GROMACS .gro file of C-alpha atoms in nm:
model
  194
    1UNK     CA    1   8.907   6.101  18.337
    2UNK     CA    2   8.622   6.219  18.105
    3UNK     CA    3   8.646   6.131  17.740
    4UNK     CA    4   8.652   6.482  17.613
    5UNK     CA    5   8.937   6.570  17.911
    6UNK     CA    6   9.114   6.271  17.760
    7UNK     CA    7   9.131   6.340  17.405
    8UNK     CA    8   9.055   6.675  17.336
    9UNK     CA    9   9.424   6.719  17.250
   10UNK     CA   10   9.435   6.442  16.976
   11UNK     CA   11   9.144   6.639  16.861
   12UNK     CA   12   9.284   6.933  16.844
   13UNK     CA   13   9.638   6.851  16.685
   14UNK     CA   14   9.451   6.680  16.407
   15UNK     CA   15   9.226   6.972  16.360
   16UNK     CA   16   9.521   7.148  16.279
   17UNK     CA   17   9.581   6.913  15.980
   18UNK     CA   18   9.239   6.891  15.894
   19UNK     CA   19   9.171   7.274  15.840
   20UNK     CA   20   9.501   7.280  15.666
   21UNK     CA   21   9.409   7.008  15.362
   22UNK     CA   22   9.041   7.186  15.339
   23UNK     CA   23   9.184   7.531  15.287
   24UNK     CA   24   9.405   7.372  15.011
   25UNK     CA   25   9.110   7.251  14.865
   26UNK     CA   26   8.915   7.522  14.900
   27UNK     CA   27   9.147   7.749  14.776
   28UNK     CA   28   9.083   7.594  14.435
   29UNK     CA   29   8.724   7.506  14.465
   30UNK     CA   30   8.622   7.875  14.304
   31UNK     CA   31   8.803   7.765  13.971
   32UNK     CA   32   8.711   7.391  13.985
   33UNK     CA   33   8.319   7.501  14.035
   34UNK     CA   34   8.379   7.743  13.701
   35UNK     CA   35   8.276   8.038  13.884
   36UNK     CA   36   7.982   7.905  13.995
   37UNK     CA   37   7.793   8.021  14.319
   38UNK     CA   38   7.949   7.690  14.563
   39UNK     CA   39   8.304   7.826  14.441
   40UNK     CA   40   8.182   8.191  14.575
   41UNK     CA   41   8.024   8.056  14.948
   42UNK     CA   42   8.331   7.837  14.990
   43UNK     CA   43   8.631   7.929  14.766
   44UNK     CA   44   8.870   8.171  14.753
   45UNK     CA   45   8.753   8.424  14.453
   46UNK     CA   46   9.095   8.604  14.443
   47UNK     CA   47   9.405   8.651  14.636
   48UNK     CA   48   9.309   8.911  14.837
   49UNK     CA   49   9.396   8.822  15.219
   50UNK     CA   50   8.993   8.774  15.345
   51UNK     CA   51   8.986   8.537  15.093
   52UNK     CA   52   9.276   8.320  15.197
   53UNK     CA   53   9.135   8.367  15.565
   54UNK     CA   54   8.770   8.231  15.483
   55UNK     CA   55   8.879   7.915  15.357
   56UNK     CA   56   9.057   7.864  15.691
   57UNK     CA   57   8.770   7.980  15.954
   58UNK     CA   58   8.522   7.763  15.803
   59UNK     CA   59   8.749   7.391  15.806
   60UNK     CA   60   8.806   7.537  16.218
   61UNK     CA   61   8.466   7.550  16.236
   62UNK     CA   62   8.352   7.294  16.088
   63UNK     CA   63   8.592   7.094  16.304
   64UNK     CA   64   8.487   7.248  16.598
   65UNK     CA   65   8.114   7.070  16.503
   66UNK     CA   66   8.292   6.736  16.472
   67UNK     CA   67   8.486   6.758  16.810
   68UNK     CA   68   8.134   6.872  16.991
   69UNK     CA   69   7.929   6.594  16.875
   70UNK     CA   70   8.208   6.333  16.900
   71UNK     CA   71   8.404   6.402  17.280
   72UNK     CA   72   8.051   6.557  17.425
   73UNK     CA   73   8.214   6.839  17.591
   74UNK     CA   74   7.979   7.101  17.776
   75UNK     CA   75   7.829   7.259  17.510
   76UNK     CA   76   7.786   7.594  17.627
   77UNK     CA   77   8.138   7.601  17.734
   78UNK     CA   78   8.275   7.453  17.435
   79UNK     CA   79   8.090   7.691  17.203
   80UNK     CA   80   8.193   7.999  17.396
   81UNK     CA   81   8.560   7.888  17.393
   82UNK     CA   82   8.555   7.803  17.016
   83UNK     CA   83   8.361   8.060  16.916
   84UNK     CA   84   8.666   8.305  17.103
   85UNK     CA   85   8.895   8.113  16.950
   86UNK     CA   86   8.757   8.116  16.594
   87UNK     CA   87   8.807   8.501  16.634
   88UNK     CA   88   9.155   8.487  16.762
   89UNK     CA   89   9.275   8.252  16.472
   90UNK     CA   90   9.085   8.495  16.160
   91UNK     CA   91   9.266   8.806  16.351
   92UNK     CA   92   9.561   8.635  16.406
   93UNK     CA   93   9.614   8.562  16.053
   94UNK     CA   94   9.485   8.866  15.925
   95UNK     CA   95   9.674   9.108  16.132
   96UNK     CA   96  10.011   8.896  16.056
   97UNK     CA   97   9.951   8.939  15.718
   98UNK     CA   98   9.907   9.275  15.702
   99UNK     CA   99  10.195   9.362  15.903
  100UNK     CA  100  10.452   9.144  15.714
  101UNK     CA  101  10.281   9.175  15.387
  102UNK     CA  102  10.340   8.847  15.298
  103UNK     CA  103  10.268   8.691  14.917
  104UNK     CA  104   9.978   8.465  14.907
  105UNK     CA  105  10.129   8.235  14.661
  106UNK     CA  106  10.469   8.201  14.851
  107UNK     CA  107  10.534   8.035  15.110
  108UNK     CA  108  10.528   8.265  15.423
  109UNK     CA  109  10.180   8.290  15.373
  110UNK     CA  110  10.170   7.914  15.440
  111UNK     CA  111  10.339   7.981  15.780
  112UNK     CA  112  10.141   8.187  15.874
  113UNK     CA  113   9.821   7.991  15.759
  114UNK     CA  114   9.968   7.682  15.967
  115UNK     CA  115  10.081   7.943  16.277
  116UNK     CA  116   9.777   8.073  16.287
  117UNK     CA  117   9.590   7.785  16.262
  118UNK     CA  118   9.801   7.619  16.521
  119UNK     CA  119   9.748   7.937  16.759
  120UNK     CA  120   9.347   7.958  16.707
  121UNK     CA  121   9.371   7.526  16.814
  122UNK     CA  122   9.600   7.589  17.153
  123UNK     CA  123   9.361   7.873  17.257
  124UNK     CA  124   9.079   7.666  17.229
  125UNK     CA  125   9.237   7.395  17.414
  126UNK     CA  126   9.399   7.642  17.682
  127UNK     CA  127   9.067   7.807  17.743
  128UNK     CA  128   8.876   7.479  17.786
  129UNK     CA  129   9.077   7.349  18.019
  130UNK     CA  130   9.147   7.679  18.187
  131UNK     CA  131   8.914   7.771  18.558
  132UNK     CA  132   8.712   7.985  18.428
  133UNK     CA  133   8.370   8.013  18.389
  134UNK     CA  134   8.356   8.042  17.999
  135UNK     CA  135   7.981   7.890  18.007
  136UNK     CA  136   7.805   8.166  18.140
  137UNK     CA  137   7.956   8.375  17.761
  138UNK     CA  138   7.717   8.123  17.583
  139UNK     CA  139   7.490   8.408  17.456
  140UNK     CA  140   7.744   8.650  17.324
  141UNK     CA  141   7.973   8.381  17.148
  142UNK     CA  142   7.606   8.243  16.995
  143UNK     CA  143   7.538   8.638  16.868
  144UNK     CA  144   7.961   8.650  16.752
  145UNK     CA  145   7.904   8.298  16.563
  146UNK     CA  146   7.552   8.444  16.379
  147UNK     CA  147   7.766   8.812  16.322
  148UNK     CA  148   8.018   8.543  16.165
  149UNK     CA  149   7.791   8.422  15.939
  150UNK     CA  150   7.693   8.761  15.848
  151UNK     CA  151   8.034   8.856  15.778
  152UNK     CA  152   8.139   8.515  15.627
  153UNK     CA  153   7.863   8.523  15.316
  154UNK     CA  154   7.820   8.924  15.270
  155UNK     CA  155   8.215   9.034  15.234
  156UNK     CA  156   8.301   8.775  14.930
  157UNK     CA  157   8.000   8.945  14.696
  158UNK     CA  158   7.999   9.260  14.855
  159UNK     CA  159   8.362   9.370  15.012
  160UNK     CA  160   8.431   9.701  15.206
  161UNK     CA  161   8.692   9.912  15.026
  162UNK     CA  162   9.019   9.821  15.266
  163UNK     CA  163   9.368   9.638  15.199
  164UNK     CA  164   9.215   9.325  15.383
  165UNK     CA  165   8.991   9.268  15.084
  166UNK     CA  166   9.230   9.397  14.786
  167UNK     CA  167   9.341   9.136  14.544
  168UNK     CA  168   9.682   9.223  14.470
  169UNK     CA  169   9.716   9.076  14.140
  170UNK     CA  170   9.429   9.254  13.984
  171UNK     CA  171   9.402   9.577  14.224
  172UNK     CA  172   9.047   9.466  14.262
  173UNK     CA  173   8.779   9.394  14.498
  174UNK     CA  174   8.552   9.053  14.542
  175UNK     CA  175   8.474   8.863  14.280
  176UNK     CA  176   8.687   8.914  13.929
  177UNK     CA  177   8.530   8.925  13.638
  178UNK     CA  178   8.568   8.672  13.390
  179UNK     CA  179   8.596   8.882  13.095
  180UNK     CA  180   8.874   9.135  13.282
  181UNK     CA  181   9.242   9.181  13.114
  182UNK     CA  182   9.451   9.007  13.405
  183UNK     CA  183   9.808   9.161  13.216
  184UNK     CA  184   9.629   9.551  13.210
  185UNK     CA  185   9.512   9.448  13.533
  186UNK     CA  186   9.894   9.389  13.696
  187UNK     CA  187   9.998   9.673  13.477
  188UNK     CA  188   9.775   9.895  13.644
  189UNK     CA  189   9.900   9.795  13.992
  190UNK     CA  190  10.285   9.789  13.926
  191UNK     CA  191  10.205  10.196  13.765
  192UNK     CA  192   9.965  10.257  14.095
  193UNK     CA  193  10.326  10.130  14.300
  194UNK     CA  194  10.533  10.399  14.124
   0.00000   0.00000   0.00000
């Protein structure tokens, strides 16, 4: 049995604790940083539910980078099936918390961090394993991981106007201001409610 066939799953399941304690980090790197442009790139910059997403997609991966260069799967499959995968956990997540609505700060968001997270892992290990021919989607999931990118640096600085990107504590978009009223701010949301 080949290395990677052998422990891809011990991989995996510790992936899923390994995204899990950098998102909780990285959910506080924006205020640890002081607002500075690290804290932006890798942070969450409000509670809006892209942010809470971003700091899970990049642990995955970044995990994904350590499980390549340490079981030496095929690279071309292995990048097509995480690169699906990657996709499937950010929607997952995304799409579950738009349809329950849950609170970042409580703790069915956390579910659905670790659900999600969990799903996007068993994917990627389903798929590799799986007959088909997932090598021969090496160029698409290498133009989806650069769109990725694209996505992942432009929509923190510059967000599109949807309930994906609204903070719900402030009723804003992106990055908060320092200098913005937080208590006119909730005020202004609980009046938009009624």
């Amino acid at each position: 049995m080949k290395k990677t066939e052998k422990y891809l799953l011990f991989f995996e399941i510790g992936g899923i604790l390994f995204v899990m304690l950098c998102s909780f980090f990285m959910s506080r790197l924006y205020s640890l940083c002081g607002g500075e442009l690290v804290g932006v790139m890798f942070g969450s910059v409000n509670q809006s539910i892209w942010e809470s997403c971003k700091i899970l997609l990049l642990p995955y991966l970044f995990w994904g980078l350590i499980e390549l260069l340490t079981l030496s799967p095929s690279m071309r499959r292995f990048t097509a099936v995480k690169t699906l995968s990657l996709y499937l956990l950010g929607f997952c997540y995304m799409g579950t918390r738009l349809v329950f609505g849950a609170d970042n700060n409580g703790f069915s968001a956390g579910v659905i961090a670790v659900l999600s997270v969990a799903a996007g892992f068993a994917a990627s290990y389903i798929l590799y394993r799986s007959k088909i021919n997932f090598s021969s989607f090496f160029p698409q999931s290498v133009f989806l991981l650069f769109l990725f990118w694209a996505v992942y640096f432009s929509f923190t600085p510059f967000p599109p106007k949807s309930a994906v990107f609204l903070d719900p504590t402030t009723g804003l978009y992106g990055i908060i201001p320092s200098h913005i009223d937080v208590g006119a701010a909730v005020l202004d949301v609980m009046y938009a409610q009624i």
